[in-house]
PDB file of C-alpha atoms in Angstrom:
ATOM      1  CA  MET A   1     -27.818-252.536 -98.622  1.00 50.00           C
ATOM      2  CA  SER A   2     -31.299-252.442 -97.186  1.00 53.00           C
ATOM      3  CA  THR A   3     -31.917-249.125 -98.938  1.00 62.00           C
ATOM      4  CA  MET A   4     -30.883-250.602-102.301  1.00 63.00           C
ATOM      5  CA  SER A   5     -33.119-253.607-101.722  1.00 65.00           C
ATOM      6  CA  GLU A   6     -36.034-251.355-100.889  1.00 60.00           C
ATOM      7  CA  LYS A   7     -35.501-249.324-104.074  1.00 61.00           C
ATOM      8  CA  ARG A   8     -35.403-252.511-106.148  1.00 69.00           C
ATOM      9  CA  ALA A   9     -38.584-253.721-104.495  1.00 64.00           C
ATOM     10  CA  VAL A  10     -40.298-250.397-105.169  1.00 59.00           C
ATOM     11  CA  ARG A  11     -39.267-250.462-108.845  1.00 70.00           C
ATOM     12  CA  LYS A  12     -40.487-254.057-109.204  1.00 69.00           C
ATOM     13  CA  ALA A  13     -43.790-253.109-107.606  1.00 62.00           C
ATOM     14  CA  GLU A  14     -44.179-250.103-109.932  1.00 66.00           C
ATOM     15  CA  LYS A  15     -43.439-252.232-112.990  1.00 70.00           C
ATOM     16  CA  ARG A  16     -45.915-254.870-111.816  1.00 69.00           C
ATOM     17  CA  ILE A  17     -48.609-252.216-111.343  1.00 60.00           C
ATOM     18  CA  GLU A  18     -47.917-250.738-114.779  1.00 66.00           C
ATOM     19  CA  ARG A  19     -48.093-254.210-116.330  1.00 68.00           C
ATOM     20  CA  GLU A  20     -51.363-255.002-114.570  1.00 62.00           C
ATOM     21  CA  GLU A  21     -52.848-251.669-115.661  1.00 55.00           C
ATOM     22  CA  ALA A  22     -51.776-252.300-119.255  1.00 57.00           C
ATOM     23  CA  GLU A  23     -53.309-255.805-119.182  1.00 56.00           C
ATOM     24  CA  ALA A  24     -56.517-254.414-117.683  1.00 52.00           C
ATOM     25  CA  GLY A  25     -56.703-251.748-120.381  1.00 51.00           C
ATOM     26  CA  PHE A  26     -56.071-254.345-123.078  1.00 49.00           C
ATOM     27  CA  LYS A  27     -58.843-256.574-121.733  1.00 53.00           C
ATOM     28  CA  LEU A  28     -61.196-253.595-121.515  1.00 50.00           C
ATOM     29  CA  ASN A  29     -60.539-252.588-125.134  1.00 55.00           C
ATOM     30  CA  LYS A  30     -60.336-256.108-126.519  1.00 64.00           C
ATOM     31  CA  ILE A  31     -62.950-256.878-129.179  1.00 70.00           C
ATOM     32  CA  LYS A  32     -64.526-260.311-129.151  1.00 75.00           C
ATOM     33  CA  PRO A  33     -64.138-262.389-132.349  1.00 77.00           C
ATOM     34  CA  VAL A  34     -67.876-262.311-133.050  1.00 80.00           C
ATOM     35  CA  THR A  35     -68.005-258.521-132.663  1.00 80.00           C
ATOM     36  CA  ASN A  36     -64.912-258.158-134.820  1.00 80.00           C
ATOM     37  CA  GLY A  37     -66.537-260.308-137.508  1.00 83.00           C
ATOM     38  CA  LEU A  38     -69.710-258.216-137.425  1.00 87.00           C
ATOM     39  CA  PHE A  39     -67.645-255.043-137.808  1.00 83.00           C
ATOM     40  CA  ASN A  40     -65.803-256.559-140.779  1.00 87.00           C
ATOM     41  CA  VAL A  41     -69.081-257.472-142.459  1.00 90.00           C
ATOM     42  CA  LEU A  42     -70.456-253.977-141.785  1.00 91.00           C
ATOM     43  CA  PHE A  43     -67.392-252.283-143.254  1.00 88.00           C
ATOM     44  CA  ILE A  44     -67.483-254.563-146.297  1.00 91.00           C
ATOM     45  CA  LEU A  45     -71.121-253.597-146.893  1.00 92.00           C
ATOM     46  CA  LEU A  46     -70.335-249.891-146.480  1.00 90.00           C
ATOM     47  CA  SER A  47     -67.398-250.208-148.873  1.00 86.00           C
ATOM     48  CA  PHE A  48     -69.622-251.956-151.402  1.00 89.00           C
ATOM     49  CA  ILE A  49     -72.253-249.206-151.094  1.00 89.00           C
ATOM     50  CA  CYS A  50     -69.565-246.603-151.796  1.00 83.00           C
ATOM     51  CA  ILE A  51     -67.851-248.436-154.662  1.00 85.00           C
ATOM     52  CA  PHE A  52     -70.875-249.914-156.444  1.00 87.00           C
ATOM     53  CA  PRO A  53     -72.258-246.611-157.890  1.00 85.00           C
ATOM     54  CA  PHE A  54     -68.884-245.762-159.422  1.00 84.00           C
ATOM     55  CA  PHE A  55     -68.574-249.283-160.881  1.00 87.00           C
ATOM     56  CA  PHE A  56     -72.102-249.018-162.293  1.00 85.00           C
ATOM     57  CA  VAL A  57     -71.325-245.641-163.910  1.00 84.00           C
ATOM     58  CA  LEU A  58     -68.099-247.090-165.332  1.00 85.00           C
ATOM     59  CA  MET A  59     -69.976-250.014-166.883  1.00 86.00           C
ATOM     60  CA  ILE A  60     -72.512-247.666-168.485  1.00 84.00           C
ATOM     61  CA  SER A  61     -69.710-245.555-169.921  1.00 83.00           C
ATOM     62  CA  LEU A  62     -68.289-248.718-171.514  1.00 83.00           C
ATOM     63  CA  SER A  63     -71.664-249.726-172.992  1.00 82.00           C
ATOM     64  CA  SER A  64     -72.530-249.183-176.601  1.00 80.00           C
ATOM     65  CA  GLU A  65     -75.293-246.706-177.349  1.00 74.00           C
ATOM     66  CA  ALA A  66     -77.312-249.427-179.102  1.00 76.00           C
ATOM     67  CA  SER A  67     -77.269-251.696-176.034  1.00 76.00           C
ATOM     68  CA  ILE A  68     -78.378-248.807-173.815  1.00 76.00           C
ATOM     69  CA  ARG A  69     -81.276-247.997-176.138  1.00 73.00           C
ATOM     70  CA  ALA A  70     -82.287-251.680-176.312  1.00 75.00           C
ATOM     71  CA  ASN A  71     -81.798-252.797-172.690  1.00 75.00           C
ATOM     72  CA  GLY A  72     -81.379-249.600-170.679  1.00 73.00           C
ATOM     73  CA  TYR A  73     -78.683-249.286-168.033  1.00 76.00           C
ATOM     74  CA  ALA A  74     -77.140-252.651-167.158  1.00 75.00           C
ATOM     75  CA  LEU A  75     -74.480-253.697-164.681  1.00 78.00           C
ATOM     76  CA  ILE A  76     -72.944-256.004-167.296  1.00 80.00           C
ATOM     77  CA  PRO A  77     -73.465-254.509-170.777  1.00 79.00           C
ATOM     78  CA  SER A  78     -74.587-256.774-173.577  1.00 77.00           C
ATOM     79  CA  GLU A  79     -72.154-254.948-175.863  1.00 80.00           C
ATOM     80  CA  PHE A  80     -69.014-253.141-174.765  1.00 83.00           C
ATOM     81  CA  SER A  81     -67.803-250.051-176.569  1.00 81.00           C
ATOM     82  CA  LEU A  82     -65.163-247.340-176.140  1.00 82.00           C
ATOM     83  CA  ALA A  83     -67.140-244.897-178.286  1.00 80.00           C
ATOM     84  CA  ALA A  84     -67.791-242.570-175.357  1.00 79.00           C
ATOM     85  CA  TYR A  85     -64.094-242.262-174.518  1.00 82.00           C
ATOM     86  CA  GLU A  86     -63.211-241.896-178.190  1.00 81.00           C
ATOM     87  CA  PHE A  87     -65.733-239.078-178.372  1.00 78.00           C
ATOM     88  CA  LEU A  88     -64.177-237.425-175.320  1.00 77.00           C
ATOM     89  CA  TRP A  89     -60.753-237.794-176.917  1.00 80.00           C
ATOM     90  CA  ASN A  90     -62.029-235.997-180.004  1.00 78.00           C
ATOM     91  CA  GLU A  91     -63.295-233.289-177.661  1.00 73.00           C
ATOM     92  CA  ARG A  92     -60.048-233.220-175.688  1.00 76.00           C
ATOM     93  CA  GLY A  93     -59.665-229.489-176.257  1.00 79.00           C
ATOM     94  CA  THR A  94     -62.915-228.704-174.413  1.00 79.00           C
ATOM     95  CA  ILE A  95     -62.380-231.422-171.775  1.00 79.00           C
ATOM     96  CA  LEU A  96     -58.765-230.437-171.083  1.00 82.00           C
ATOM     97  CA  ARG A  97     -59.679-226.766-170.776  1.00 86.00           C
ATOM     98  CA  SER A  98     -62.415-227.607-168.263  1.00 86.00           C
ATOM     99  CA  LEU A  99     -60.051-229.931-166.402  1.00 85.00           C
ATOM    100  CA  LEU A 100     -57.437-227.196-166.059  1.00 89.00           C
ATOM    101  CA  VAL A 101     -60.081-224.779-164.784  1.00 90.00           C
ATOM    102  CA  SER A 102     -61.280-227.287-162.186  1.00 89.00           C
ATOM    103  CA  VAL A 103     -57.738-228.093-161.048  1.00 88.00           C
ATOM    104  CA  GLY A 104     -56.779-224.416-160.832  1.00 91.00           C
ATOM    105  CA  VAL A 105     -59.898-223.423-158.895  1.00 92.00           C
ATOM    106  CA  THR A 106     -59.517-226.397-156.553  1.00 91.00           C
ATOM    107  CA  LEU A 107     -55.861-225.704-155.764  1.00 92.00           C
ATOM    108  CA  LEU A 108     -56.292-221.945-155.340  1.00 94.00           C
ATOM    109  CA  GLY A 109     -59.494-222.265-153.323  1.00 93.00           C
ATOM    110  CA  THR A 110     -58.081-224.973-151.060  1.00 92.00           C
ATOM    111  CA  VAL A 111     -54.966-222.950-150.206  1.00 94.00           C
ATOM    112  CA  ILE A 112     -56.941-219.761-149.509  1.00 94.00           C
ATOM    113  CA  GLY A 113     -59.650-221.642-147.614  1.00 94.00           C
ATOM    114  CA  VAL A 114     -57.207-223.528-145.366  1.00 93.00           C
ATOM    115  CA  ILE A 115     -55.366-220.325-144.463  1.00 92.00           C
ATOM    116  CA  LEU A 116     -58.517-218.332-143.674  1.00 92.00           C
ATOM    117  CA  THR A 117     -60.321-221.180-141.888  1.00 92.00           C
ATOM    118  CA  THR A 118     -57.452-222.198-139.616  1.00 91.00           C
ATOM    119  CA  LEU A 119     -56.587-218.596-138.735  1.00 90.00           C
ATOM    120  CA  MET A 120     -60.204-217.915-137.757  1.00 90.00           C
ATOM    121  CA  GLY A 121     -60.399-221.181-135.815  1.00 89.00           C
ATOM    122  CA  TYR A 122     -57.177-220.438-133.930  1.00 88.00           C
ATOM    123  CA  VAL A 123     -58.299-216.937-132.952  1.00 87.00           C
ATOM    124  CA  LEU A 124     -61.673-218.206-131.710  1.00 87.00           C
ATOM    125  CA  SER A 125     -59.971-220.975-129.715  1.00 85.00           C
ATOM    126  CA  ARG A 126     -58.011-218.527-127.529  1.00 83.00           C
ATOM    127  CA  PRO A 127     -59.954-217.574-124.347  1.00 80.00           C
ATOM    128  CA  GLN A 128     -57.991-214.319-124.050  1.00 79.00           C
ATOM    129  CA  PHE A 129     -59.475-212.935-127.272  1.00 79.00           C
ATOM    130  CA  LYS A 130     -61.944-210.238-126.148  1.00 80.00           C
ATOM    131  CA  MET A 131     -64.338-210.467-129.123  1.00 80.00           C
ATOM    132  CA  ARG A 132     -64.416-214.254-129.012  1.00 78.00           C
ATOM    133  CA  GLY A 133     -68.043-214.525-127.851  1.00 79.00           C
ATOM    134  CA  PHE A 134     -69.392-212.125-130.465  1.00 81.00           C
ATOM    135  CA  LEU A 135     -67.477-213.690-133.357  1.00 82.00           C
ATOM    136  CA  GLN A 136     -68.540-217.169-132.300  1.00 81.00           C
ATOM    137  CA  TRP A 137     -72.137-216.094-132.867  1.00 84.00           C
ATOM    138  CA  VAL A 138     -71.140-214.549-136.195  1.00 83.00           C
ATOM    139  CA  VAL A 139     -69.702-217.921-137.224  1.00 83.00           C
ATOM    140  CA  PHE A 140     -72.517-220.003-135.720  1.00 82.00           C
ATOM    141  CA  ILE A 141     -75.547-218.156-137.131  1.00 82.00           C
ATOM    142  CA  PRO A 142     -74.749-218.933-140.823  1.00 81.00           C
ATOM    143  CA  MET A 143     -74.805-222.639-139.911  1.00 80.00           C
ATOM    144  CA  ILE A 144     -78.525-222.206-139.136  1.00 81.00           C
ATOM    145  CA  PHE A 145     -79.625-219.333-141.396  1.00 79.00           C
ATOM    146  CA  THR A 146     -78.267-218.166-144.743  1.00 77.00           C
ATOM    147  CA  GLY A 147     -78.882-215.063-146.795  1.00 75.00           C
ATOM    148  CA  GLY A 148     -80.133-217.126-149.716  1.00 78.00           C
ATOM    149  CA  MET A 149     -79.163-217.266-153.371  1.00 80.00           C
ATOM    150  CA  VAL A 150     -80.454-213.780-154.221  1.00 83.00           C
ATOM    151  CA  ALA A 151     -78.347-212.131-151.511  1.00 83.00           C
ATOM    152  CA  ASN A 152     -75.259-214.033-152.665  1.00 84.00           C
ATOM    153  CA  PHE A 153     -75.902-213.009-156.257  1.00 85.00           C
ATOM    154  CA  VAL A 154     -76.237-209.335-155.290  1.00 87.00           C
ATOM    155  CA  VAL A 155     -72.990-209.419-153.303  1.00 86.00           C
ATOM    156  CA  ILE A 156     -71.009-211.217-156.009  1.00 87.00           C
ATOM    157  CA  CYS A 157     -72.338-209.313-159.035  1.00 86.00           C
ATOM    158  CA  ASN A 158     -73.491-205.901-157.823  1.00 86.00           C
ATOM    159  CA  MET A 159     -71.184-205.188-154.896  1.00 88.00           C
ATOM    160  CA  LEU A 160     -67.916-207.046-155.548  1.00 87.00           C
ATOM    161  CA  HIS A 161     -68.287-207.216-159.362  1.00 87.00           C
ATOM    162  CA  ILE A 162     -66.345-210.473-159.572  1.00 88.00           C
ATOM    163  CA  ASP A 163     -68.827-212.362-161.758  1.00 86.00           C
ATOM    164  CA  ASP A 164     -67.273-213.974-164.839  1.00 87.00           C
ATOM    165  CA  THR A 165     -63.913-214.164-163.063  1.00 89.00           C
ATOM    166  CA  ILE A 166     -62.161-217.008-161.318  1.00 90.00           C
ATOM    167  CA  TRP A 167     -62.758-215.316-157.946  1.00 92.00           C
ATOM    168  CA  CYS A 168     -66.501-215.936-158.080  1.00 90.00           C
ATOM    169  CA  LEU A 169     -65.641-219.640-158.162  1.00 90.00           C
ATOM    170  CA  VAL A 170     -63.129-219.406-155.299  1.00 91.00           C
ATOM    171  CA  LEU A 171     -64.285-216.901-152.670  1.00 90.00           C
ATOM    172  CA  PRO A 172     -67.888-218.061-151.951  1.00 89.00           C
ATOM    173  CA  LEU A 173     -66.679-221.511-150.860  1.00 90.00           C
ATOM    174  CA  ALA A 174     -63.411-220.541-149.153  1.00 90.00           C
ATOM    175  CA  VAL A 175     -64.786-220.334-145.600  1.00 89.00           C
ATOM    176  CA  SER A 176     -67.636-222.243-144.009  1.00 88.00           C
ATOM    177  CA  SER A 177     -68.904-222.119-140.433  1.00 87.00           C
ATOM    178  CA  TRP A 178     -68.596-225.886-140.121  1.00 88.00           C
ATOM    179  CA  ASN A 179     -64.892-225.913-141.032  1.00 89.00           C
ATOM    180  CA  VAL A 180     -64.172-222.980-138.710  1.00 90.00           C
ATOM    181  CA  THR A 181     -65.912-224.819-135.859  1.00 88.00           C
ATOM    182  CA  ILE A 182     -63.827-227.953-136.524  1.00 87.00           C
ATOM    183  CA  SER A 183     -60.635-225.891-136.468  1.00 88.00           C
ATOM    184  CA  LYS A 184     -61.627-224.036-133.307  1.00 88.00           C
ATOM    185  CA  THR A 185     -62.448-227.265-131.470  1.00 87.00           C
ATOM    186  CA  PHE A 186     -59.183-228.881-132.536  1.00 86.00           C
ATOM    187  CA  PHE A 187     -57.030-225.942-131.457  1.00 86.00           C
ATOM    188  CA  ARG A 188     -58.907-225.608-128.166  1.00 84.00           C
ATOM    189  CA  GLN A 189     -58.423-229.272-127.246  1.00 82.00           C
ATOM    190  CA  THR A 190     -54.964-229.799-128.719  1.00 81.00           C
ATOM    191  CA  ILE A 191     -52.985-226.589-128.175  1.00 81.00           C
ATOM    192  CA  PRO A 192     -52.507-226.044-124.407  1.00 80.00           C
ATOM    193  CA  ASP A 193     -52.496-222.502-123.080  1.00 78.00           C
ATOM    194  CA  GLU A 194     -49.147-223.219-121.397  1.00 81.00           C
ATOM    195  CA  ILE A 195     -47.410-223.501-124.775  1.00 82.00           C
ATOM    196  CA  ILE A 196     -48.848-220.214-125.969  1.00 82.00           C
ATOM    197  CA  GLU A 197     -48.004-218.423-122.727  1.00 82.00           C
ATOM    198  CA  SER A 198     -44.418-219.684-122.715  1.00 82.00           C
ATOM    199  CA  ALA A 199     -43.963-218.492-126.294  1.00 82.00           C
ATOM    200  CA  LYS A 200     -45.345-215.065-125.351  1.00 83.00           C
ATOM    201  CA  ILE A 201     -42.883-214.844-122.466  1.00 82.00           C
ATOM    202  CA  ASP A 202     -40.074-215.519-124.943  1.00 80.00           C
ATOM    203  CA  GLY A 203     -41.306-212.541-126.985  1.00 82.00           C
ATOM    204  CA  ALA A 204     -43.022-214.354-129.862  1.00 79.00           C
ATOM    205  CA  SER A 205     -45.877-212.597-131.645  1.00 83.00           C
ATOM    206  CA  GLN A 206     -49.217-214.303-132.296  1.00 81.00           C
ATOM    207  CA  LEU A 207     -48.367-214.810-135.972  1.00 84.00           C
ATOM    208  CA  THR A 208     -45.009-216.361-135.030  1.00 86.00           C
ATOM    209  CA  ILE A 209     -46.715-218.622-132.481  1.00 84.00           C
ATOM    210  CA  PHE A 210     -49.209-219.790-135.074  1.00 85.00           C
ATOM    211  CA  ALA A 211     -46.630-220.355-137.821  1.00 84.00           C
ATOM    212  CA  ARG A 212     -43.862-221.987-135.767  1.00 85.00           C
ATOM    213  CA  ILE A 213     -45.696-223.724-132.928  1.00 84.00           C
ATOM    214  CA  VAL A 214     -49.326-224.311-133.844  1.00 85.00           C
ATOM    215  CA  VAL A 215     -48.956-225.328-137.500  1.00 85.00           C
ATOM    216  CA  PRO A 216     -46.309-228.092-136.998  1.00 84.00           C
ATOM    217  CA  ILE A 217     -48.452-229.924-134.406  1.00 83.00           C
ATOM    218  CA  SER A 218     -51.772-229.364-136.199  1.00 83.00           C
ATOM    219  CA  LYS A 219     -51.275-231.301-139.423  1.00 83.00           C
ATOM    220  CA  PRO A 220     -54.413-233.456-138.937  1.00 83.00           C
ATOM    221  CA  VAL A 221     -56.789-230.484-138.910  1.00 86.00           C
ATOM    222  CA  PHE A 222     -55.014-228.816-141.843  1.00 88.00           C
ATOM    223  CA  ALA A 223     -55.283-232.022-143.865  1.00 85.00           C
ATOM    224  CA  THR A 224     -58.931-232.469-142.876  1.00 85.00           C
ATOM    225  CA  ILE A 225     -59.950-228.941-143.837  1.00 89.00           C
ATOM    226  CA  ALA A 226     -57.946-229.231-147.059  1.00 89.00           C
ATOM    227  CA  LEU A 227     -59.734-232.451-147.988  1.00 85.00           C
ATOM    228  CA  PHE A 228     -63.172-230.981-147.238  1.00 87.00           C
ATOM    229  CA  LEU A 229     -62.372-227.945-149.370  1.00 91.00           C
ATOM    230  CA  THR A 230     -60.946-230.065-152.177  1.00 88.00           C
ATOM    231  CA  PHE A 231     -64.150-232.098-152.374  1.00 86.00           C
ATOM    232  CA  SER A 232     -66.248-228.948-152.187  1.00 89.00           C
ATOM    233  CA  TYR A 233     -64.431-227.120-154.982  1.00 91.00           C
ATOM    234  CA  TRP A 234     -64.027-230.148-157.231  1.00 89.00           C
ATOM    235  CA  ASN A 235     -67.703-231.111-157.060  1.00 86.00           C
ATOM    236  CA  ASP A 236     -69.128-227.580-157.252  1.00 87.00           C
ATOM    237  CA  TRP A 237     -71.123-226.573-160.310  1.00 85.00           C
ATOM    238  CA  LEU A 238     -73.582-224.065-158.841  1.00 86.00           C
ATOM    239  CA  GLN A 239     -71.172-221.102-158.729  1.00 88.00           C
ATOM    240  CA  ALA A 240     -70.385-221.470-162.422  1.00 87.00           C
ATOM    241  CA  ALA A 241     -74.081-221.836-163.258  1.00 84.00           C
ATOM    242  CA  LEU A 242     -74.885-218.596-161.417  1.00 86.00           C
ATOM    243  CA  TYR A 243     -71.954-216.334-162.210  1.00 89.00           C
ATOM    244  CA  ILE A 244     -70.049-217.627-165.270  1.00 87.00           C
ATOM    245  CA  ASN A 245     -70.986-216.809-168.865  1.00 86.00           C
ATOM    246  CA  ASN A 246     -67.507-217.240-170.301  1.00 84.00           C
ATOM    247  CA  ASP A 247     -66.974-220.784-171.607  1.00 80.00           C
ATOM    248  CA  ALA A 248     -63.244-220.465-170.870  1.00 83.00           C
ATOM    249  CA  LEU A 249     -64.064-220.598-167.127  1.00 86.00           C
ATOM    250  CA  ILE A 250     -66.333-223.641-167.245  1.00 86.00           C
ATOM    251  CA  GLY A 251     -64.995-226.523-165.135  1.00 85.00           C
ATOM    252  CA  LEU A 252     -65.631-230.244-165.416  1.00 82.00           C
ATOM    253  CA  GLN A 253     -68.648-230.335-163.112  1.00 82.00           C
ATOM    254  CA  PRO A 254     -70.452-227.439-164.848  1.00 83.00           C
ATOM    255  CA  LEU A 255     -69.596-229.080-168.165  1.00 79.00           C
ATOM    256  CA  LEU A 256     -71.215-232.329-167.027  1.00 75.00           C
ATOM    257  CA  ASN A 257     -74.237-230.416-165.759  1.00 72.00           C
ATOM    258  CA  LYS A 258     -74.633-228.664-169.090  1.00 73.00           C
ATOM    259  CA  MET A 259     -74.262-231.919-170.976  1.00 66.00           C
ATOM    260  CA  MET A 260     -76.929-233.595-168.881  1.00 62.00           C
ATOM    261  CA  GLY A 261     -79.327-230.675-169.245  1.00 59.00           C
ATOM    262  CA  GLN A 262     -78.496-229.632-172.778  1.00 57.00           C
ATOM    263  CA  LEU A 263     -76.577-231.941-175.087  1.00 56.00           C
ATOM    264  CA  ASP A 264     -76.475-229.198-177.678  1.00 54.00           C
ATOM    265  CA  TYR A 265     -73.698-227.556-175.662  1.00 53.00           C
ATOM    266  CA  LEU A 266     -71.056-229.750-177.298  1.00 53.00           C
ATOM    267  CA  ALA A 267     -72.936-229.841-180.586  1.00 51.00           C
ATOM    268  CA  ASN A 268     -72.664-226.059-180.838  1.00 55.00           C
ATOM    269  CA  ASN A 269     -68.898-226.249-180.255  1.00 58.00           C
ATOM    270  CA  PRO A 270     -67.749-228.878-182.770  1.00 53.00           C
ATOM    271  CA  THR A 271     -64.040-229.538-183.122  1.00 53.00           C
ATOM    272  CA  ALA A 272     -64.118-232.586-185.389  1.00 46.00           C
ATOM    273  CA  GLY A 273     -64.910-230.655-188.582  1.00 48.00           C
ATOM    274  CA  LEU A 274     -68.420-232.137-188.927  1.00 47.00           C
ATOM    275  CA  SER A 275     -71.710-230.489-189.694  1.00 48.00           C
ATOM    276  CA  LEU A 276     -74.130-229.852-186.826  1.00 47.00           C
ATOM    277  CA  GLN A 277     -76.433-232.749-187.721  1.00 48.00           C
ATOM    278  CA  GLN A 278     -73.527-235.147-188.263  1.00 51.00           C
ATOM    279  CA  TYR A 279     -72.033-234.072-184.987  1.00 50.00           C
ATOM    280  CA  LYS A 280     -75.272-234.699-183.077  1.00 52.00           C
ATOM    281  CA  ALA A 281     -75.727-238.076-184.764  1.00 52.00           C
ATOM    282  CA  SER A 282     -72.201-239.155-183.839  1.00 52.00           C
ATOM    283  CA  MET A 283     -72.606-238.263-180.162  1.00 52.00           C
ATOM    284  CA  PRO A 284     -73.107-241.293-177.847  1.00 55.00           C
ATOM    285  CA  SER A 285     -75.072-239.168-175.410  1.00 64.00           C
ATOM    286  CA  GLU A 286     -75.820-241.574-172.524  1.00 70.00           C
ATOM    287  CA  SER A 287     -72.430-243.230-172.326  1.00 76.00           C
ATOM    288  CA  VAL A 288     -70.669-239.865-172.728  1.00 76.00           C
ATOM    289  CA  ARG A 289     -72.416-238.528-169.636  1.00 76.00           C
ATOM    290  CA  MET A 290     -71.172-241.467-167.616  1.00 80.00           C
ATOM    291  CA  ALA A 291     -67.704-241.230-169.118  1.00 81.00           C
ATOM    292  CA  ILE A 292     -67.473-237.596-168.052  1.00 79.00           C
ATOM    293  CA  ALA A 293     -68.606-238.589-164.541  1.00 79.00           C
ATOM    294  CA  THR A 294     -65.882-241.250-164.468  1.00 82.00           C
ATOM    295  CA  VAL A 295     -63.239-238.763-165.583  1.00 80.00           C
ATOM    296  CA  ILE A 296     -64.370-236.382-162.827  1.00 79.00           C
ATOM    297  CA  VAL A 297     -64.267-238.985-160.049  1.00 80.00           C
ATOM    298  CA  ILE A 298     -60.838-240.481-160.749  1.00 79.00           C
ATOM    299  CA  PRO A 299     -58.645-237.430-159.868  1.00 76.00           C
ATOM    300  CA  ILE A 300     -60.381-236.751-156.549  1.00 75.00           C
ATOM    301  CA  ALA A 301     -60.279-240.456-155.671  1.00 75.00           C
ATOM    302  CA  CYS A 302     -56.529-240.471-156.301  1.00 75.00           C
ATOM    303  CA  ALA A 303     -56.084-237.474-153.975  1.00 70.00           C
ATOM    304  CA  TYR A 304     -57.712-239.116-150.951  1.00 71.00           C
ATOM    305  CA  PRO A 305     -54.861-241.549-149.996  1.00 71.00           C
ATOM    306  CA  PHE A 306     -52.533-238.596-149.392  1.00 69.00           C
ATOM    307  CA  PHE A 307     -54.843-237.396-146.586  1.00 66.00           C
ATOM    308  CA  GLN A 308     -55.760-240.809-145.159  1.00 65.00           C
ATOM    309  CA  LYS A 309     -53.006-241.053-142.542  1.00 65.00           C
ATOM    310  CA  TYR A 310     -54.123-237.779-140.977  1.00 63.00           C
ATOM    311  CA  PHE A 311     -57.657-239.142-140.570  1.00 59.00           C
ATOM    312  CA  ILE A 312     -56.212-242.235-138.915  1.00 57.00           C
ATOM    313  CA  SER A 313     -54.221-240.068-136.495  1.00 56.00           C
ATOM    314  CA  GLY A 314     -57.485-238.311-135.624  1.00 50.00           C
ATOM    315  CA  LEU A 315     -58.495-234.777-134.760  1.00 46.00           C
ATOM    316  CA  THR A 316     -57.817-235.006-131.020  1.00 44.00           C
ATOM    317  CA  VAL A 317     -54.117-235.768-130.851  1.00 46.00           C
ATOM    318  CA  GLY A 318     -52.629-234.066-127.807  1.00 43.00           C
ATOM    319  CA  ALA A 319     -49.692-231.700-128.059  1.00 42.00           C
ATOM    320  CA  VAL A 320     -48.270-232.334-124.568  1.00 44.00           C
ATOM    321  CA  LYS A 321     -47.168-235.777-123.458  1.00 43.00           C
ATOM    322  CA  GLY A 322     -46.452-236.974-119.955  1.00 41.00           C
TER     323      GLY A 322
END
């Protein structure tokens, strides 16, 4: 009986200690109401800074061309008009073609980039890899120094001969030193060596370990790299400006860039059956630019919520509990 009483007393003491530790941790991490209010105000301001430019662009796209010429850009237009979106609808053949190119390049580039980046990061995260030190420098140096635009152009056009193909839009952005470093750090901190060693003892190959063990517990880093790559591909216009001469491979961002720099781009490709001068006269140039920008932003903004929960879970979630 005394032994049972002692065990009960020990369990009660352990529970009391755990409860006290939990209360101490809660008090340590508790945010005061004033601090919480300041954080709320700060986040509201940051949200406003992020949302306001898009709202401003949207308002300009809904302004009539006459009000823009008379009053300039205004947050609340003196005269609303859907002429810009009607114009884009008349040009839906060109816009839809560019949209499909952007979507295709983004999807293909994101898949290839995630695979290459995470594989490189996983290899560099393993201390047993003999060339780890050398390859870390190979990855790190491009973060500080780059070969420049001329070197890239020579490689793409003169060595690989992939200019005017979809690959010149995909391959240059597929892997970046920053993304590889993020992946390496995540795998190093999250994937314990004990898991890898136990899988090796069971006879699993490195590719099997990566596919069946590492990937299922590394969703946050995959989602993060995928989101970075999605933004990068969707917003890129430089690759098309350097390497693409075929209008069939022009995406939405290059199309917007051409429209902003040369409004004759659409005027030289009329689809409404008008003469060149009539076509130019019917083009609401300023509001069309903003309407294109709005059309570009909406798809990528809709994609972000699918990745949000992985950002909330963080990039340092441990793989071993207890």
